[in-house]
Amino acid sequence: MSVKKIALLQGDGIGPEVMVEAVKAIKAIEKISDMKFECINAKFGASAYFECGASFPEETKAICDEADAIIKAPIGLNKEDSEKIPVEERPERGALLPLRRRYDTYANFRPIKLPKALADFSPLKPEIIGEGLDIMMIRELVGGLYFGKKDRGVNADGNRYVHEQLEYTENQIKRIMHVAFKESMGRTKVLTNIHKSNVLMSSVLWNEVLEEVAKDYPEVEVKHVIVDAAATALCLNPRQFDVMVMENMFGDILSDQGGGILGSLGLMPSACVGDEKSYYEPSHGSAPDIAGKGIANPYSTIGSVALMLEKSFDMKKEADILWSAMQKVFTDGFSTCDLTRPGMKNIGTSEFSDKVIENILAS
Ligand code: IPM
Ligand code: MG
């Protein structure tokens, strides 16, 4: 039997309550495998700042350094409470980006997955959803505008200005391209490259490196779509996409659109993968307005556990059992309130994961 250490970053808002459900799923997986998981809670986000003056405290860093994988709950507060925190310590800048930088988690996998049976969740028409959606968005996560140099000031003529640099090196582009081509090799072998090379020099280099890396994967067909056109295509004909690869900001925006076409960001788990360490997080926010009410949808956090099993621990079989167990809750006619439809029974956060666990144990 092997034991793996998992750091659980508690986050803000609904964070701690969806994390409890992730732990229940982890415990159920232990029962159907020969793996044991040692789960260690750690403070992270605005709540950490209010408790100990740092949104990514040293103690949390030490726990993450020791862990085999990290699960991160959503972070952030409403505008009014956020403003009580100094700008540099606010959870996005003070915790999340430093987490990504510390472990160089450059490859962000955001699956946009909707089986036909759940097509009704999507705001798109049934004829557009067809047999369902299965897109893998791959977002470069540690470069680009979000990590470039920033500077603001006032010009000699009194005009306020801001500089924000979009930086990428060839090696940063190369490594995310290899990830995308490899993912594509395991799927339909059609890779869509998202860019804006008609305007941005960064996209010109991006596309150049892509052509070089493509030579190692002659079986993969590459399609190029400009980012704004991709936004339209995701609404009009999302089924044309399989694996999509894009730089950091494009991925931030298009992956939220992906959540929109699924019907809820509540259906968006994600994996943030580095060469040494990876962390897993729901793509949605901390929803402070519903925190503590027991109604948050834990699907994205439990789905992030499934991604962890697959990517960090080579437990594809157990991951598939977990995915099916989660989807069966919906196909059995139950849903949390973000997705519920006439005819479906509305259930709360812990009831959802109790059903997931029943389904795992019955599998
Ligand atoms: C995401 C989020 C983050 C990002 C924020 C919270 C900094 O929107 O993971 O998509 O922009 O990367
Ligand atoms: Mg985002």
Tab-separated table of C-alpha atoms and ligand atoms in Angstrom, residues 92 96 100 110 139 146 252 281, ligand 1:
chain	number	residue	atom	x	y	z
A	92	GLU	CA	-5.340	36.608	-6.235
A	96	LEU	CA	-2.886	32.285	-6.113
A	100	ARG	CA	1.405	29.017	-9.514
A	110	ARG	CA	-9.735	22.847	-18.131
A	139	ARG	CA	-4.111	27.269	-20.822
A	146	TYR	CA	-0.455	38.139	-15.576
A	252	ASP	CA	-8.667	32.715	-18.521
A	281	GLU	CA	-8.733	23.586	-8.266
B	1	IPM	C1	-8.815	31.554	-12.840
B	1	IPM	C2	-9.079	32.807	-12.049
B	1	IPM	C3	-7.747	33.452	-11.684
B	1	IPM	C4	-6.999	33.760	-12.976
B	1	IPM	C5	-7.868	34.704	-10.811
B	1	IPM	C6	-8.628	34.428	-9.548
B	1	IPM	C7	-6.518	35.327	-10.534
B	1	IPM	O1	-9.890	33.669	-12.753
B	1	IPM	O2	-8.145	30.645	-12.309
B	1	IPM	O3	-9.258	31.464	-13.982
B	1	IPM	O4	-7.231	34.812	-13.567
B	1	IPM	O5	-6.187	32.950	-13.388
